[in-house]
């Protein structure tokens, strides 16, 4: 992970896990549908806030990824909010194409447990 230019006021509010990451719940802005869960560090959040393109930290690949950079299934960021405890982000997006890496509309299309 790299050094960041994240606003110090925002950075001070974040409560990160031991790996320096914060979970980001990604939601379709107009319907409220939950699309996916991803992870952000300070740099990913900074990139997201400054570019409007959803940028995450891939724990499996150990690198940043912009949603849709290779698949074309992009997320235009509409808003980003921090929860009351500072330990979870809500990223509201305009999703174009599938949100899940499997090609499903959301990462929660695999089936209900209850």
mmCIF file of N, CA, C and O in Angstrom, residues 9-107:
data_model
loop_
_atom_site.group_PDB
_atom_site.id
_atom_site.type_symbol
_atom_site.label_atom_id
_atom_site.label_comp_id
_atom_site.label_asym_id
_atom_site.label_seq_id
_atom_site.Cartn_x
_atom_site.Cartn_y
_atom_site.Cartn_z
ATOM 1 N N UNK A 9 -8.379 15.332 8.111
ATOM 2 C CA UNK A 9 -9.607 15.281 8.908
ATOM 3 C C UNK A 9 -10.397 14.007 8.674
ATOM 4 O O UNK A 9 -10.954 13.430 9.604
ATOM 5 N N UNK A 10 -10.425 13.561 7.422
ATOM 6 C CA UNK A 10 -11.094 12.300 7.104
ATOM 7 C C UNK A 10 -10.275 11.135 7.645
ATOM 8 O O UNK A 10 -10.812 10.227 8.278
ATOM 9 N N UNK A 11 -8.975 11.167 7.417
ATOM 10 C CA UNK A 11 -8.096 10.082 7.878
ATOM 11 C C UNK A 11 -8.201 9.882 9.387
ATOM 12 O O UNK A 11 -8.195 8.751 9.871
ATOM 13 N N UNK A 12 -8.332 10.962 10.131
ATOM 14 C CA UNK A 12 -8.410 10.877 11.593
ATOM 15 C C UNK A 12 -9.690 10.192 12.062
ATOM 16 O O UNK A 12 -9.717 9.609 13.150
ATOM 17 N N UNK A 13 -10.728 10.245 11.260
ATOM 18 C CA UNK A 13 -12.013 9.645 11.634
ATOM 19 C C UNK A 13 -12.087 8.151 11.340
ATOM 20 O O UNK A 13 -12.943 7.456 11.880
ATOM 21 N N UNK A 14 -11.206 7.640 10.471
ATOM 22 C CA UNK A 14 -11.256 6.234 10.073
ATOM 23 C C UNK A 14 -10.709 5.313 11.154
ATOM 24 O O UNK A 14 -9.658 5.574 11.734
ATOM 25 N N UNK A 15 -11.424 4.234 11.391
ATOM 26 C CA UNK A 15 -10.950 3.157 12.269
ATOM 27 C C UNK A 15 -10.667 1.964 11.367
ATOM 28 O O UNK A 15 -11.576 1.328 10.855
ATOM 29 N N UNK A 16 -9.394 1.682 11.185
ATOM 30 C CA UNK A 16 -8.953 0.659 10.256
ATOM 31 C C UNK A 16 -8.718 -0.668 10.966
ATOM 32 O O UNK A 16 -8.418 -0.697 12.151
ATOM 33 N N UNK A 17 -8.781 -1.755 10.203
ATOM 34 C CA UNK A 17 -8.423 -3.065 10.757
ATOM 35 C C UNK A 17 -6.890 -3.142 10.853
ATOM 36 O O UNK A 17 -6.201 -2.211 10.425
ATOM 37 N N UNK A 18 -6.336 -4.220 11.403
ATOM 38 C CA UNK A 18 -4.878 -4.312 11.543
ATOM 39 C C UNK A 18 -4.103 -4.193 10.226
ATOM 40 O O UNK A 18 -2.915 -3.846 10.233
ATOM 41 N N UNK A 19 -4.762 -4.448 9.086
ATOM 42 C CA UNK A 19 -4.112 -4.314 7.785
ATOM 43 C C UNK A 19 -4.251 -2.900 7.205
ATOM 44 O O UNK A 19 -3.855 -2.648 6.061
ATOM 45 N N UNK A 20 -4.868 -1.991 7.970
ATOM 46 C CA UNK A 20 -5.045 -0.618 7.508
ATOM 47 C C UNK A 20 -6.230 -0.430 6.591
ATOM 48 O O UNK A 20 -6.323 0.572 5.888
ATOM 49 N N UNK A 21 -7.154 -1.381 6.604
ATOM 50 C CA UNK A 21 -8.298 -1.375 5.688
ATOM 51 C C UNK A 21 -9.612 -1.074 6.394
ATOM 52 O O UNK A 21 -9.772 -1.370 7.588
ATOM 53 N N UNK A 22 -10.537 -0.527 5.631
ATOM 54 C CA UNK A 22 -11.898 -0.260 6.090
ATOM 55 C C UNK A 22 -12.845 -0.926 5.095
ATOM 56 O O UNK A 22 -12.664 -0.771 3.877
ATOM 57 N N UNK A 23 -13.857 -1.664 5.584
ATOM 58 C CA UNK A 23 -14.822 -2.244 4.640
ATOM 59 C C UNK A 23 -15.663 -1.147 3.992
ATOM 60 O O UNK A 23 -16.031 -0.168 4.640
ATOM 61 N N UNK A 24 -15.959 -1.346 2.717
ATOM 62 C CA UNK A 24 -16.780 -0.412 1.960
ATOM 63 C C UNK A 24 -17.986 -1.173 1.414
ATOM 64 O O UNK A 24 -17.842 -2.054 0.570
ATOM 65 N N UNK A 25 -19.144 -0.829 1.918
ATOM 66 C CA UNK A 25 -20.389 -1.387 1.400
ATOM 67 C C UNK A 25 -20.754 -0.558 0.174
ATOM 68 O O UNK A 25 -20.818 0.665 0.246
ATOM 69 N N UNK A 26 -20.975 -1.231 -0.951
ATOM 70 C CA UNK A 26 -21.257 -0.536 -2.203
ATOM 71 C C UNK A 26 -22.728 -0.730 -2.539
ATOM 72 O O UNK A 26 -23.222 -1.853 -2.617
ATOM 73 N N UNK A 27 -23.419 0.390 -2.737
ATOM 74 C CA UNK A 27 -24.866 0.398 -2.913
ATOM 75 C C UNK A 27 -25.235 1.174 -4.176
ATOM 76 O O UNK A 27 -24.647 2.219 -4.463
ATOM 77 N N UNK A 28 -26.208 0.655 -4.922
ATOM 78 C CA UNK A 28 -26.744 1.386 -6.077
ATOM 79 C C UNK A 28 -27.458 2.622 -5.542
ATOM 80 O O UNK A 28 -28.330 2.520 -4.679
ATOM 81 N N UNK A 29 -27.088 3.785 -6.031
ATOM 82 C CA UNK A 29 -27.567 5.048 -5.452
ATOM 83 C C UNK A 29 -29.064 5.261 -5.553
ATOM 84 O O UNK A 29 -29.672 5.822 -4.650
ATOM 85 N N UNK A 30 -29.702 4.823 -6.621
ATOM 86 C CA UNK A 30 -31.124 5.135 -6.802
ATOM 87 C C UNK A 30 -32.066 4.064 -6.266
ATOM 88 O O UNK A 30 -33.169 4.374 -5.838
ATOM 89 N N UNK A 31 -31.644 2.821 -6.228
ATOM 90 C CA UNK A 31 -32.521 1.745 -5.762
ATOM 91 C C UNK A 31 -32.219 1.313 -4.331
ATOM 92 O O UNK A 31 -33.051 0.680 -3.688
ATOM 93 N N UNK A 32 -31.017 1.621 -3.839
ATOM 94 C CA UNK A 32 -30.615 1.183 -2.506
ATOM 95 C C UNK A 32 -30.105 -0.245 -2.470
ATOM 96 O O UNK A 32 -29.717 -0.745 -1.416
ATOM 97 N N UNK A 33 -30.078 -0.925 -3.620
ATOM 98 C CA UNK A 33 -29.622 -2.315 -3.663
ATOM 99 C C UNK A 33 -28.138 -2.405 -3.285
ATOM 100 O O UNK A 33 -27.313 -1.648 -3.784
ATOM 101 N N UNK A 34 -27.829 -3.337 -2.394
ATOM 102 C CA UNK A 34 -26.438 -3.570 -2.019
ATOM 103 C C UNK A 34 -25.788 -4.410 -3.107
ATOM 104 O O UNK A 34 -26.263 -5.494 -3.440
ATOM 105 N N UNK A 35 -24.702 -3.895 -3.677
ATOM 106 C CA UNK A 35 -24.048 -4.540 -4.805
ATOM 107 C C UNK A 35 -22.882 -5.420 -4.393
ATOM 108 O O UNK A 35 -22.707 -6.512 -4.923
ATOM 109 N N UNK A 36 -22.064 -4.952 -3.470
ATOM 110 C CA UNK A 36 -20.847 -5.695 -3.116
ATOM 111 C C UNK A 36 -20.242 -5.124 -1.844
ATOM 112 O O UNK A 36 -20.657 -4.077 -1.357
ATOM 113 N N UNK A 37 -19.278 -5.848 -1.326
ATOM 114 C CA UNK A 37 -18.445 -5.385 -0.222
ATOM 115 C C UNK A 37 -17.015 -5.397 -0.725
ATOM 116 O O UNK A 37 -16.565 -6.388 -1.313
ATOM 117 N N UNK A 38 -16.314 -4.310 -0.525
ATOM 118 C CA UNK A 38 -14.913 -4.222 -0.933
ATOM 119 C C UNK A 38 -14.130 -3.604 0.213
ATOM 120 O O UNK A 38 -14.696 -3.302 1.267
ATOM 121 N N UNK A 39 -12.838 -3.420 0.005
ATOM 122 C CA UNK A 39 -11.957 -2.876 1.041
ATOM 123 C C UNK A 39 -11.225 -1.662 0.521
ATOM 124 O O UNK A 39 -10.823 -1.625 -0.644
ATOM 125 N N UNK A 40 -11.057 -0.671 1.385
ATOM 126 C CA UNK A 40 -10.319 0.538 1.043
ATOM 127 C C UNK A 40 -9.302 0.842 2.124
ATOM 128 O O UNK A 40 -9.578 0.628 3.306
ATOM 129 N N UNK A 41 -8.154 1.332 1.703
ATOM 130 C CA UNK A 41 -7.224 1.951 2.640
ATOM 131 C C UNK A 41 -7.295 3.450 2.355
ATOM 132 O O UNK A 41 -8.138 3.912 1.571
ATOM 133 N N UNK A 42 -6.455 4.239 3.010
ATOM 134 C CA UNK A 42 -6.500 5.683 2.830
ATOM 135 C C UNK A 42 -6.295 6.078 1.366
ATOM 136 O O UNK A 42 -6.956 6.982 0.859
ATOM 137 N N UNK A 43 -5.362 5.422 0.693
ATOM 138 C CA UNK A 43 -5.070 5.761 -0.700
ATOM 139 C C UNK A 43 -6.254 5.439 -1.613
ATOM 140 O O UNK A 43 -6.609 6.233 -2.482
ATOM 141 N N UNK A 44 -6.878 4.285 -1.426
ATOM 142 C CA UNK A 44 -8.040 3.924 -2.245
ATOM 143 C C UNK A 44 -9.175 4.921 -2.029
ATOM 144 O O UNK A 44 -9.837 5.333 -2.984
ATOM 145 N N UNK A 45 -9.389 5.322 -0.777
ATOM 146 C CA UNK A 45 -10.438 6.291 -0.493
ATOM 147 C C UNK A 45 -10.090 7.635 -1.126
ATOM 148 O O UNK A 45 -10.949 8.282 -1.736
ATOM 149 N N UNK A 46 -8.849 8.050 -1.001
ATOM 150 C CA UNK A 46 -8.413 9.310 -1.621
ATOM 151 C C UNK A 46 -8.647 9.284 -3.134
ATOM 152 O O UNK A 46 -9.202 10.226 -3.701
ATOM 153 N N UNK A 47 -8.247 8.196 -3.782
ATOM 154 C CA UNK A 47 -8.435 8.083 -5.231
ATOM 155 C C UNK A 47 -9.911 8.126 -5.602
ATOM 156 O O UNK A 47 -10.304 8.753 -6.589
ATOM 157 N N UNK A 48 -10.741 7.440 -4.815
ATOM 158 C CA UNK A 48 -12.185 7.425 -5.063
ATOM 159 C C UNK A 48 -12.772 8.821 -4.939
ATOM 160 O O UNK A 48 -13.548 9.258 -5.797
ATOM 161 N N UNK A 49 -12.411 9.525 -3.880
ATOM 162 C CA UNK A 49 -12.959 10.855 -3.638
ATOM 163 C C UNK A 49 -12.489 11.871 -4.671
ATOM 164 O O UNK A 49 -13.235 12.786 -5.018
ATOM 165 N N UNK A 50 -11.286 11.721 -5.168
ATOM 166 C CA UNK A 50 -10.751 12.722 -6.094
ATOM 167 C C UNK A 50 -11.052 12.432 -7.557
ATOM 168 O O UNK A 50 -11.089 13.358 -8.363
ATOM 169 N N UNK A 51 -11.282 11.164 -7.907
ATOM 170 C CA UNK A 51 -11.535 10.826 -9.314
ATOM 171 C C UNK A 51 -12.997 10.530 -9.618
ATOM 172 O O UNK A 51 -13.400 10.600 -10.779
ATOM 173 N N UNK A 52 -13.773 10.136 -8.606
ATOM 174 C CA UNK A 52 -15.150 9.730 -8.847
ATOM 175 C C UNK A 52 -15.278 8.324 -9.385
ATOM 176 O O UNK A 52 -16.372 7.845 -9.649
ATOM 177 N N UNK A 53 -14.147 7.629 -9.528
ATOM 178 C CA UNK A 53 -14.137 6.227 -9.960
ATOM 179 C C UNK A 53 -13.877 5.362 -8.731
ATOM 180 O O UNK A 53 -12.919 5.605 -7.990
ATOM 181 N N UNK A 54 -14.710 4.373 -8.511
ATOM 182 C CA UNK A 54 -14.577 3.515 -7.333
ATOM 183 C C UNK A 54 -13.260 2.750 -7.391
ATOM 184 O O UNK A 54 -13.022 1.977 -8.314
ATOM 185 N N UNK A 55 -12.401 2.990 -6.405
ATOM 186 C CA UNK A 55 -11.083 2.369 -6.332
ATOM 187 C C UNK A 55 -10.973 1.612 -5.019
ATOM 188 O O UNK A 55 -11.293 2.157 -3.960
ATOM 189 N N UNK A 56 -10.539 0.371 -5.093
ATOM 190 C CA UNK A 56 -10.482 -0.497 -3.920
ATOM 191 C C UNK A 56 -9.099 -1.112 -3.778
ATOM 192 O O UNK A 56 -8.286 -1.079 -4.694
ATOM 193 N N UNK A 57 -8.867 -1.726 -2.609
ATOM 194 C CA UNK A 57 -7.642 -2.482 -2.368
ATOM 195 C C UNK A 57 -7.988 -3.963 -2.474
ATOM 196 O O UNK A 57 -8.895 -4.451 -1.781
ATOM 197 N N UNK A 58 -7.324 -4.674 -3.359
ATOM 198 C CA UNK A 58 -7.551 -6.107 -3.513
ATOM 199 C C UNK A 58 -6.666 -6.847 -2.521
ATOM 200 O O UNK A 58 -5.436 -6.833 -2.654
ATOM 201 N N UNK A 59 -7.278 -7.491 -1.566
ATOM 202 C CA UNK A 59 -6.509 -8.258 -0.577
ATOM 203 C C UNK A 59 -5.864 -9.468 -1.218
ATOM 204 O O UNK A 59 -4.761 -9.847 -0.851
ATOM 205 N N UNK A 60 -6.514 -10.082 -2.205
ATOM 206 C CA UNK A 60 -5.955 -11.290 -2.830
ATOM 207 C C UNK A 60 -4.802 -10.960 -3.775
ATOM 208 O O UNK A 60 -3.830 -11.710 -3.842
ATOM 209 N N UNK A 61 -4.908 -9.846 -4.491
ATOM 210 C CA UNK A 61 -3.855 -9.482 -5.441
ATOM 211 C C UNK A 61 -2.811 -8.539 -4.856
ATOM 212 O O UNK A 61 -1.759 -8.332 -5.451
ATOM 213 N N UNK A 62 -3.146 -7.908 -3.722
ATOM 214 C CA UNK A 62 -2.221 -6.970 -3.100
ATOM 215 C C UNK A 62 -1.983 -5.731 -3.937
ATOM 216 O O UNK A 62 -0.861 -5.232 -4.013
ATOM 217 N N UNK A 63 -3.071 -5.223 -4.559
ATOM 218 C CA UNK A 63 -2.929 -4.029 -5.392
ATOM 219 C C UNK A 63 -4.254 -3.282 -5.467
ATOM 220 O O UNK A 63 -5.309 -3.816 -5.146
ATOM 221 N N UNK A 64 -4.172 -2.034 -5.917
ATOM 222 C CA UNK A 64 -5.377 -1.229 -6.114
ATOM 223 C C UNK A 64 -6.059 -1.655 -7.409
ATOM 224 O O UNK A 64 -5.409 -2.087 -8.343
ATOM 225 N N UNK A 65 -7.373 -1.531 -7.419
ATOM 226 C CA UNK A 65 -8.117 -1.783 -8.645
ATOM 227 C C UNK A 65 -9.278 -0.799 -8.743
ATOM 228 O O UNK A 65 -9.922 -0.495 -7.757
ATOM 229 N N UNK A 66 -9.443 -0.285 -9.943
ATOM 230 C CA UNK A 66 -10.565 0.591 -10.251
ATOM 231 C C UNK A 66 -11.656 -0.298 -10.823
ATOM 232 O O UNK A 66 -11.437 -1.003 -11.812
ATOM 233 N N UNK A 67 -12.810 -0.280 -10.200
ATOM 234 C CA UNK A 67 -13.914 -1.128 -10.644
ATOM 235 C C UNK A 67 -14.231 -0.842 -12.104
ATOM 236 O O UNK A 67 -14.497 0.301 -12.478
ATOM 237 N N UNK A 68 -14.129 -1.863 -12.931
ATOM 238 C CA UNK A 68 -14.457 -1.767 -14.338
ATOM 239 C C UNK A 68 -13.279 -1.483 -15.248
ATOM 240 O O UNK A 68 -13.447 -1.452 -16.465
ATOM 241 N N UNK A 69 -12.091 -1.296 -14.689
ATOM 242 C CA UNK A 69 -10.923 -0.968 -15.522
ATOM 243 C C UNK A 69 -10.645 -2.055 -16.556
ATOM 244 O O UNK A 69 -10.246 -1.763 -17.680
ATOM 245 N N UNK A 70 -10.871 -3.304 -16.192
ATOM 246 C CA UNK A 70 -10.646 -4.390 -17.155
ATOM 247 C C UNK A 70 -11.954 -5.005 -17.660
ATOM 248 O O UNK A 70 -12.022 -5.456 -18.796
ATOM 249 N N UNK A 71 -12.996 -5.001 -16.837
ATOM 250 C CA UNK A 71 -14.261 -5.640 -17.222
ATOM 251 C C UNK A 71 -15.197 -4.710 -17.975
ATOM 252 O O UNK A 71 -16.093 -5.174 -18.674
ATOM 253 N N UNK A 72 -15.044 -3.406 -17.772
ATOM 254 C CA UNK A 72 -15.989 -2.464 -18.349
ATOM 255 C C UNK A 72 -17.212 -2.244 -17.487
ATOM 256 O O UNK A 72 -18.063 -1.402 -17.797
ATOM 257 N N UNK A 73 -17.334 -2.981 -16.389
ATOM 258 C CA UNK A 73 -18.469 -2.853 -15.462
ATOM 259 C C UNK A 73 -18.134 -1.794 -14.413
ATOM 260 O O UNK A 73 -17.708 -2.095 -13.318
ATOM 261 N N UNK A 74 -18.342 -0.542 -14.779
ATOM 262 C CA UNK A 74 -17.853 0.575 -13.980
ATOM 263 C C UNK A 74 -18.812 1.012 -12.883
ATOM 264 O O UNK A 74 -20.009 0.715 -12.931
ATOM 265 N N UNK A 75 -18.249 1.727 -11.935
ATOM 266 C CA UNK A 75 -19.023 2.346 -10.863
ATOM 267 C C UNK A 75 -18.661 3.828 -10.814
ATOM 268 O O UNK A 75 -17.529 4.181 -10.513
ATOM 269 N N UNK A 76 -19.643 4.674 -11.124
ATOM 270 C CA UNK A 76 -19.463 6.120 -10.958
ATOM 271 C C UNK A 76 -19.924 6.465 -9.549
ATOM 272 O O UNK A 76 -21.057 6.196 -9.168
ATOM 273 N N UNK A 77 -19.040 7.027 -8.766
ATOM 274 C CA UNK A 77 -19.336 7.312 -7.366
ATOM 275 C C UNK A 77 -20.245 8.531 -7.267
ATOM 276 O O UNK A 77 -19.950 9.590 -7.824
ATOM 277 N N UNK A 78 -21.355 8.349 -6.551
ATOM 278 C CA UNK A 78 -22.317 9.424 -6.315
ATOM 279 C C UNK A 78 -22.055 10.061 -4.960
ATOM 280 O O UNK A 78 -22.101 11.278 -4.813
ATOM 281 N N UNK A 79 -21.770 9.234 -3.942
ATOM 282 C CA UNK A 79 -21.471 9.755 -2.611
ATOM 283 C C UNK A 79 -20.711 8.712 -1.804
ATOM 284 O O UNK A 79 -20.756 7.517 -2.118
ATOM 285 N N UNK A 80 -20.015 9.189 -0.790
ATOM 286 C CA UNK A 80 -19.312 8.318 0.148
ATOM 287 C C UNK A 80 -19.626 8.831 1.546
ATOM 288 O O UNK A 80 -19.534 10.034 1.809
ATOM 289 N N UNK A 81 -20.016 7.916 2.437
ATOM 290 C CA UNK A 81 -20.324 8.285 3.817
ATOM 291 C C UNK A 81 -19.584 7.355 4.766
ATOM 292 O O UNK A 81 -19.315 6.195 4.437
ATOM 293 N N UNK A 82 -19.279 7.871 5.928
ATOM 294 C CA UNK A 82 -18.623 7.111 6.987
ATOM 295 C C UNK A 82 -19.648 6.840 8.065
ATOM 296 O O UNK A 82 -20.418 7.744 8.435
ATOM 297 N N UNK A 83 -19.695 5.616 8.573
ATOM 298 C CA UNK A 83 -20.686 5.306 9.604
ATOM 299 C C UNK A 83 -20.317 5.974 10.928
ATOM 300 O O UNK A 83 -19.244 6.567 11.075
ATOM 301 N N UNK A 84 -21.230 5.881 11.894
ATOM 302 C CA UNK A 84 -21.091 6.585 13.169
ATOM 303 C C UNK A 84 -19.855 6.169 13.960
ATOM 304 O O UNK A 84 -19.315 6.964 14.730
ATOM 305 N N UNK A 85 -19.381 4.945 13.776
ATOM 306 C CA UNK A 85 -18.198 4.460 14.492
ATOM 307 C C UNK A 85 -16.902 4.715 13.731
ATOM 308 O O UNK A 85 -15.818 4.473 14.258
ATOM 309 N N UNK A 86 -16.998 5.122 12.486
ATOM 310 C CA UNK A 86 -15.820 5.385 11.672
ATOM 311 C C UNK A 86 -15.139 4.146 11.141
ATOM 312 O O UNK A 86 -14.017 4.211 10.655
ATOM 313 N N UNK A 87 -15.856 2.994 11.212
ATOM 314 C CA UNK A 87 -15.205 1.747 10.801
ATOM 315 C C UNK A 87 -15.799 1.099 9.558
ATOM 316 O O UNK A 87 -15.402 0.004 9.178
ATOM 317 N N UNK A 88 -16.726 1.783 8.889
ATOM 318 C CA UNK A 88 -17.316 1.257 7.663
ATOM 319 C C UNK A 88 -17.687 2.419 6.751
ATOM 320 O O UNK A 88 -18.219 3.429 7.214
ATOM 321 N N UNK A 89 -17.415 2.244 5.467
ATOM 322 C CA UNK A 89 -17.785 3.236 4.472
ATOM 323 C C UNK A 89 -19.007 2.760 3.700
ATOM 324 O O UNK A 89 -19.163 1.557 3.454
ATOM 325 N N UNK A 90 -19.854 3.685 3.303
ATOM 326 C CA UNK A 90 -20.968 3.414 2.397
ATOM 327 C C UNK A 90 -20.685 4.184 1.120
ATOM 328 O O UNK A 90 -20.633 5.419 1.129
ATOM 329 N N UNK A 91 -20.466 3.438 0.040
ATOM 330 C CA UNK A 91 -20.163 4.040 -1.250
ATOM 331 C C UNK A 91 -21.388 3.862 -2.131
ATOM 332 O O UNK A 91 -21.743 2.741 -2.485
ATOM 333 N N UNK A 92 -22.037 4.965 -2.449
ATOM 334 C CA UNK A 92 -23.220 4.933 -3.308
ATOM 335 C C UNK A 92 -22.770 5.226 -4.732
ATOM 336 O O UNK A 92 -22.088 6.218 -4.971
ATOM 337 N N UNK A 93 -23.125 4.327 -5.650
ATOM 338 C CA UNK A 93 -22.611 4.394 -7.019
ATOM 339 C C UNK A 93 -23.721 4.286 -8.043
ATOM 340 O O UNK A 93 -24.837 3.854 -7.739
ATOM 341 N N UNK A 94 -23.373 4.647 -9.270
ATOM 342 C CA UNK A 94 -24.189 4.339 -10.436
ATOM 343 C C UNK A 94 -23.455 3.208 -11.139
ATOM 344 O O UNK A 94 -22.413 3.425 -11.762
ATOM 345 N N UNK A 95 -23.967 1.989 -10.969
ATOM 346 C CA UNK A 95 -23.333 0.784 -11.499
ATOM 347 C C UNK A 95 -23.700 0.598 -12.961
ATOM 348 O O UNK A 95 -24.875 0.668 -13.325
ATOM 349 N N UNK A 96 -22.695 0.343 -13.799
ATOM 350 C CA UNK A 96 -22.921 0.026 -15.213
ATOM 351 C C UNK A 96 -22.390 -1.376 -15.449
ATOM 352 O O UNK A 96 -21.195 -1.622 -15.347
ATOM 353 N N UNK A 97 -23.283 -2.312 -15.726
ATOM 354 C CA UNK A 97 -22.909 -3.709 -15.904
ATOM 355 C C UNK A 97 -22.952 -4.448 -14.575
ATOM 356 O O UNK A 97 -23.483 -3.956 -13.574
ATOM 357 N N UNK A 98 -22.391 -5.638 -14.580
ATOM 358 C CA UNK A 98 -22.391 -6.489 -13.391
ATOM 359 C C UNK A 98 -21.472 -5.917 -12.316
ATOM 360 O O UNK A 98 -20.396 -5.412 -12.620
ATOM 361 N N UNK A 99 -21.897 -6.030 -11.062
ATOM 362 C CA UNK A 99 -21.056 -5.577 -9.951
ATOM 363 C C UNK A 99 -20.120 -6.689 -9.472
ATOM 364 O O UNK A 99 -19.030 -6.420 -8.992
ATOM 365 N N UNK A 100 -20.552 -7.927 -9.618
ATOM 366 C CA UNK A 100 -19.779 -9.057 -9.095
ATOM 367 C C UNK A 100 -18.772 -9.572 -10.129
ATOM 368 O O UNK A 100 -19.062 -9.598 -11.329
ATOM 369 N N UNK A 101 -17.634 -10.027 -9.645
ATOM 370 C CA UNK A 101 -16.608 -10.576 -10.538
ATOM 371 C C UNK A 101 -17.069 -11.850 -11.237
ATOM 372 O O UNK A 101 -16.491 -12.263 -12.235
ATOM 373 N N UNK A 102 -18.158 -12.476 -10.731
ATOM 374 C CA UNK A 102 -18.693 -13.679 -11.365
ATOM 375 C C UNK A 102 -19.587 -13.354 -12.561
ATOM 376 O O UNK A 102 -20.015 -14.261 -13.262
ATOM 377 N N UNK A 103 -19.895 -12.067 -12.732
ATOM 378 C CA UNK A 103 -20.792 -11.648 -13.800
ATOM 379 C C UNK A 103 -22.217 -11.441 -13.330
ATOM 380 O O UNK A 103 -23.071 -11.017 -14.111
ATOM 381 N N UNK A 104 -22.492 -11.744 -12.058
ATOM 382 C CA UNK A 104 -23.820 -11.510 -11.502
ATOM 383 C C UNK A 104 -24.030 -10.020 -11.262
ATOM 384 O O UNK A 104 -23.076 -9.262 -11.067
ATOM 385 N N UNK A 105 -25.294 -9.632 -11.231
ATOM 386 C CA UNK A 105 -25.634 -8.220 -11.022
ATOM 387 C C UNK A 105 -25.068 -7.704 -9.704
ATOM 388 O O UNK A 105 -24.521 -6.609 -9.646
ATOM 389 N N UNK A 106 -25.229 -8.474 -8.639
ATOM 390 C CA UNK A 106 -24.650 -8.121 -7.344
ATOM 391 C C UNK A 106 -23.862 -9.320 -6.825
ATOM 392 O O UNK A 106 -24.044 -10.446 -7.286
ATOM 393 N N UNK A 107 -23.034 -9.094 -5.845
ATOM 394 C CA UNK A 107 -22.293 -10.188 -5.219
ATOM 395 C C UNK A 107 -23.203 -11.003 -4.301
ATOM 396 O O UNK A 107 -22.776 -12.021 -3.771
#
